[in-house]
PDB file of C-alpha atoms in Angstrom:
ATOM      1  CA  MET X   6      -3.094  62.230  -3.416  1.00 40.00           C
ATOM      2  CA  GLU X   7      -2.009  65.639  -4.792  1.00 39.00           C
ATOM      3  CA  SER X   8      -5.345  65.810  -7.043  1.00 38.00           C
ATOM      4  CA  LYS X   9      -7.151  64.766  -4.256  1.00 39.00           C
ATOM      5  CA  LYS X  10      -6.178  68.199  -2.374  1.00 38.00           C
ATOM      6  CA  LEU X  11      -7.033  69.635  -5.141  1.00 34.00           C
ATOM      7  CA  GLN X  12     -10.537  68.712  -4.805  1.00 37.00           C
ATOM      8  CA  ASP X  13     -10.577  69.387  -1.995  1.00 41.00           C
ATOM      9  CA  LEU X  14      -9.961  73.238  -3.092  1.00 35.00           C
ATOM     10  CA  GLY X  15     -12.482  72.521  -5.075  1.00 38.00           C
ATOM     11  CA  THR X  16     -15.793  72.087  -2.299  1.00 37.00           C
ATOM     12  CA  ASN X  17     -14.312  74.439   0.496  1.00 39.00           C
ATOM     13  CA  SER X  18     -16.535  76.368   0.659  1.00 38.00           C
ATOM     14  CA  THR X  19     -15.479  79.062   1.201  1.00 46.00           C
ATOM     15  CA  ALA X  20     -13.378  78.187  -2.041  1.00 43.00           C
ATOM     16  CA  ASN X  21     -17.077  77.884  -3.365  1.00 40.00           C
ATOM     17  CA  GLU X  22     -19.032  81.771  -2.344  1.00 50.00           C
ATOM     18  CA  THR X  23     -18.508  84.421  -4.727  1.00 57.00           C
ATOM     19  CA  THR X  24     -17.816  87.136  -3.691  1.00 89.00           C
ATOM     20  CA  LYS X  25     -17.614  90.890  -5.605  1.00 97.00           C
ATOM     21  CA  THR X  26     -14.538  93.022  -4.951  1.00 97.00           C
ATOM     22  CA  LEU X  27     -13.296  96.502  -5.901  1.00 98.00           C
ATOM     23  CA  LEU X  28      -9.485  96.264  -7.253  1.00 98.00           C
ATOM     24  CA  ALA X  29      -8.308  99.507  -5.892  1.00 97.00           C
ATOM     25  CA  LEU X  30      -4.990 100.128  -8.485  1.00 97.00           C
ATOM     26  CA  ARG X  31      -3.068 103.279  -7.205  1.00 94.00           C
ATOM     27  CA  GLY X  32       0.593 104.522  -8.508  1.00 90.00           C
ATOM     28  CA  ILE X  33       2.228 107.430  -9.413  1.00 86.00           C
ATOM     29  CA  PRO X  34       2.076 107.672 -13.475  1.00 84.00           C
ATOM     30  CA  GLY X  35       4.423 105.290 -14.651  1.00 82.00           C
ATOM     31  CA  SER X  36       4.217 102.675 -11.784  1.00 87.00           C
ATOM     32  CA  GLY X  37       2.546 100.422 -14.318  1.00 88.00           C
ATOM     33  CA  LYS X  38      -1.062 100.863 -12.936  1.00 91.00           C
ATOM     34  CA  THR X  39      -2.616 100.552 -16.397  1.00 90.00           C
ATOM     35  CA  SER X  40      -0.175  98.029 -17.274  1.00 91.00           C
ATOM     36  CA  LEU X  41      -1.604  95.672 -14.032  1.00 95.00           C
ATOM     37  CA  ALA X  42      -5.523  96.241 -15.150  1.00 96.00           C
ATOM     38  CA  LYS X  43      -5.116  95.365 -18.622  1.00 94.00           C
ATOM     39  CA  ALA X  44      -3.780  92.418 -17.471  1.00 96.00           C
ATOM     40  CA  ILE X  45      -5.578  91.197 -15.037  1.00 97.00           C
ATOM     41  CA  SER X  46      -8.758  92.054 -17.565  1.00 97.00           C
ATOM     42  CA  VAL X  47      -7.041  90.152 -19.809  1.00 96.00           C
ATOM     43  CA  THR X  48      -7.584  87.118 -17.421  1.00 95.00           C
ATOM     44  CA  ASN X  49     -11.628  88.213 -16.229  1.00 94.00           C
ATOM     45  CA  GLY X  50     -13.710  90.019 -18.466  1.00 95.00           C
ATOM     46  CA  ALA X  51     -12.974  92.457 -15.528  1.00 97.00           C
ATOM     47  CA  PRO X  52     -14.103  96.197 -16.775  1.00 98.00           C
ATOM     48  CA  ILE X  53     -11.352  99.186 -15.591  1.00 97.00           C
ATOM     49  CA  PHE X  54     -12.062 102.317 -14.546  1.00 97.00           C
ATOM     50  CA  SER X  55     -10.254 105.577 -14.506  1.00 95.00           C
ATOM     51  CA  ILE X  56      -9.254 108.953 -15.110  1.00 91.00           C
ATOM     52  CA  ASP X  57      -6.878 108.774 -18.098  1.00 89.00           C
ATOM     53  CA  SER X  58     -10.068 106.978 -19.891  1.00 90.00           C
ATOM     54  CA  TYR X  59     -11.552 110.453 -19.875  1.00 92.00           C
ATOM     55  CA  PHE X  60      -9.012 112.263 -21.247  1.00 89.00           C
ATOM     56  CA  GLU X  61      -8.906 109.231 -24.132  1.00 88.00           C
ATOM     57  CA  ASN X  62     -10.105 110.420 -27.569  1.00 88.00           C
ATOM     58  CA  GLU X  63     -11.844 107.243 -29.568  1.00 89.00           C
ATOM     59  CA  ALA X  64      -8.247 106.531 -30.707  1.00 90.00           C
ATOM     60  CA  GLY X  65      -7.081 106.362 -28.043  1.00 82.00           C
ATOM     61  CA  GLU X  66      -4.911 109.174 -28.104  1.00 85.00           C
ATOM     62  CA  TYR X  67      -4.248 110.775 -24.566  1.00 84.00           C
ATOM     63  CA  HIS X  68      -5.383 114.818 -24.186  1.00 84.00           C
ATOM     64  CA  PHE X  69      -5.132 115.734 -20.679  1.00 82.00           C
ATOM     65  CA  ASP X  70      -7.165 119.504 -19.526  1.00 84.00           C
ATOM     66  CA  TYR X  71      -6.327 120.000 -15.943  1.00 80.00           C
ATOM     67  CA  GLN X  72      -9.408 122.644 -16.573  1.00 89.00           C
ATOM     68  CA  LYS X  73     -11.577 118.754 -16.486  1.00 91.00           C
ATOM     69  CA  ASN X  74      -9.900 117.213 -14.204  1.00 86.00           C
ATOM     70  CA  HIS X  75     -12.677 117.575 -12.038  1.00 91.00           C
ATOM     71  CA  LEU X  76     -15.442 116.263 -14.509  1.00 95.00           C
ATOM     72  CA  ALA X  77     -13.087 113.072 -14.438  1.00 92.00           C
ATOM     73  CA  TYR X  78     -12.578 112.331 -11.576  1.00 93.00           C
ATOM     74  CA  LYS X  79     -16.593 112.283 -11.544  1.00 96.00           C
ATOM     75  CA  ASP X  80     -17.212 110.557 -14.044  1.00 96.00           C
ATOM     76  CA  CYS X  81     -14.321 107.442 -13.434  1.00 96.00           C
ATOM     77  CA  GLU X  82     -16.507 107.785  -9.662  1.00 97.00           C
ATOM     78  CA  ALA X  83     -20.028 107.423 -11.735  1.00 98.00           C
ATOM     79  CA  LYS X  84     -19.077 104.010 -13.976  1.00 97.00           C
ATOM     80  CA  THR X  85     -17.730 102.698 -11.178  1.00 98.00           C
ATOM     81  CA  LYS X  86     -20.879 103.031  -9.227  1.00 98.00           C
ATOM     82  CA  GLN X  87     -23.024 102.190 -12.319  1.00 98.00           C
ATOM     83  CA  ALA X  88     -21.133  99.037 -13.124  1.00 98.00           C
ATOM     84  CA  LEU X  89     -21.883  97.535  -8.720  1.00 98.00           C
ATOM     85  CA  GLU X  90     -25.126  98.322  -9.597  1.00 97.00           C
ATOM     86  CA  LEU X  91     -24.971  96.320 -12.258  1.00 97.00           C
ATOM     87  CA  GLY X  92     -23.315  93.641  -9.859  1.00 97.00           C
ATOM     88  CA  ILE X  93     -20.194  93.176 -12.247  1.00 97.00           C
ATOM     89  CA  PRO X  94     -18.627  90.788  -9.974  1.00 97.00           C
ATOM     90  CA  PHE X  95     -15.337  92.311 -10.174  1.00 98.00           C
ATOM     91  CA  VAL X  96     -14.894  95.374 -11.063  1.00 98.00           C
ATOM     92  CA  ILE X  97     -10.661  96.990 -10.935  1.00 98.00           C
ATOM     93  CA  VAL X  98     -10.424 101.708 -10.870  1.00 98.00           C
ATOM     94  CA  ASP X  99      -7.028 102.371 -11.963  1.00 96.00           C
ATOM     95  CA  ASN X 100      -5.613 105.798 -10.286  1.00 93.00           C
ATOM     96  CA  THR X 101      -3.631 107.217  -7.729  1.00 88.00           C
ATOM     97  CA  PHE X 102      -4.921 108.104  -5.415  1.00 91.00           C
ATOM     98  CA  THR X 103      -2.059 109.697  -3.500  1.00 87.00           C
ATOM     99  CA  LEU X 104      -4.120 111.195  -1.145  1.00 86.00           C
ATOM    100  CA  ASP X 105      -6.443 108.852   1.408  1.00 86.00           C
ATOM    101  CA  TRP X 106      -9.588 111.540   0.110  1.00 89.00           C
ATOM    102  CA  GLU X 107      -9.459 110.492  -3.340  1.00 91.00           C
ATOM    103  CA  LEU X 108      -9.913 106.916  -2.163  1.00 94.00           C
ATOM    104  CA  GLU X 109     -12.760 107.555   0.348  1.00 96.00           C
ATOM    105  CA  PRO X 110     -15.837 107.476  -3.031  1.00 97.00           C
ATOM    106  CA  TYR X 111     -14.482 103.792  -3.183  1.00 98.00           C
ATOM    107  CA  VAL X 112     -14.777 102.541  -0.451  1.00 97.00           C
ATOM    108  CA  SER X 113     -18.284 103.950   0.438  1.00 97.00           C
ATOM    109  CA  LEU X 114     -19.493 102.496  -2.877  1.00 98.00           C
ATOM    110  CA  ALA X 115     -18.361  99.294  -2.299  1.00 97.00           C
ATOM    111  CA  LYS X 116     -19.981  98.928   1.034  1.00 97.00           C
ATOM    112  CA  GLU X 117     -22.862  99.725  -0.814  1.00 97.00           C
ATOM    113  CA  PHE X 118     -23.144  97.410  -3.204  1.00 97.00           C
ATOM    114  CA  GLY X 119     -21.438  94.641  -0.998  1.00 97.00           C
ATOM    115  CA  TYR X 120     -18.631  94.072  -2.470  1.00 97.00           C
ATOM    116  CA  LYS X 121     -14.908  93.710  -0.565  1.00 97.00           C
ATOM    117  CA  ILE X 122     -13.033  96.068  -1.458  1.00 96.00           C
ATOM    118  CA  PHE X 123      -8.914  95.473  -1.623  1.00 96.00           C
ATOM    119  CA  ILE X 124      -6.540  99.245  -2.392  1.00 95.00           C
ATOM    120  CA  VAL X 125      -3.662  97.550  -4.452  1.00 95.00           C
ATOM    121  CA  THR X 126      -0.638 100.139  -4.563  1.00 93.00           C
ATOM    122  CA  VAL X 127       2.534  99.512  -7.857  1.00 92.00           C
ATOM    123  CA  GLU X 128       5.550 100.397  -6.911  1.00 87.00           C
ATOM    124  CA  ASN X 129       8.046 101.590 -10.083  1.00 77.00           C
ATOM    125  CA  ARG X 130      10.837  99.360  -9.371  1.00 72.00           C
ATOM    126  CA  HIS X 131      10.445  98.509 -13.582  1.00 70.00           C
ATOM    127  CA  GLY X 132      11.635 102.091 -14.212  1.00 71.00           C
ATOM    128  CA  GLY X 133       8.461 102.592 -16.658  1.00 69.00           C
ATOM    129  CA  ASN X 134       7.823 106.560 -17.722  1.00 68.00           C
ATOM    130  CA  ASN X 135       4.270 108.305 -17.176  1.00 68.00           C
ATOM    131  CA  VAL X 136       3.322 107.745 -20.382  1.00 65.00           C
ATOM    132  CA  HIS X 137       1.133 111.400 -20.053  1.00 64.00           C
ATOM    133  CA  GLN X 138       3.611 114.483 -20.191  1.00 67.00           C
ATOM    134  CA  ILE X 139       3.440 115.087 -16.489  1.00 73.00           C
ATOM    135  CA  PRO X 140       6.300 116.478 -15.557  1.00 73.00           C
ATOM    136  CA  GLU X 141       9.152 115.090 -12.611  1.00 79.00           C
ATOM    137  CA  GLU X 142       8.301 117.294 -10.005  1.00 81.00           C
ATOM    138  CA  GLN X 143       4.378 117.372 -10.245  1.00 80.00           C
ATOM    139  CA  ILE X 144       4.996 113.634 -10.092  1.00 79.00           C
ATOM    140  CA  GLU X 145       7.778 114.893  -7.586  1.00 80.00           C
ATOM    141  CA  LYS X 146       5.599 115.911  -5.185  1.00 82.00           C
ATOM    142  CA  MET X 147       2.720 113.593  -5.066  1.00 81.00           C
ATOM    143  CA  LYS X 148       5.316 110.726  -3.623  1.00 77.00           C
ATOM    144  CA  ALA X 149       5.945 113.602  -0.662  1.00 79.00           C
ATOM    145  CA  LYS X 150       1.990 114.291  -0.179  1.00 81.00           C
ATOM    146  CA  TYR X 151       1.700 109.597  -1.253  1.00 78.00           C
ATOM    147  CA  GLN X 152      -0.794 108.287   1.516  1.00 75.00           C
ATOM    148  CA  VAL X 153      -0.219 104.624   2.645  1.00 78.00           C
ATOM    149  CA  PHE X 154      -2.350 102.833   4.887  1.00 75.00           C
ATOM    150  CA  LEU X 155      -0.844  99.856   6.446  1.00 74.00           C
TER     151      LEU X 155
END
């Protein structure tokens, strides 16, 4: 009887519909956004776009330059748009997104290209440390201004 239920899931029209998805992972540095993005990507091959990748060299070393932060935001948005234009079925964006306005370009892109967008906040309940040498006082400021829309 159990296999019949599983077969029914396979013939359910809503289960068979292909839905293009944009997943925005947000959280403070060290929360595990990048680890989660990689774990999801391994299962479905989804590309991952992030502001952090702009500051990584080909060896994977991270060198943040605050003066280029605005360029990193634009680069991430442009790469995401390109993936959505191509119709890639599942796309992941991994950024802090502490303020609502930072998500707006991605919400607009999802609407423009017919994607469902899911915004997931990753909490640092595992005690992870940020790997980008962001000072603790800066992280505390980020926490204080973090906006969640429920």
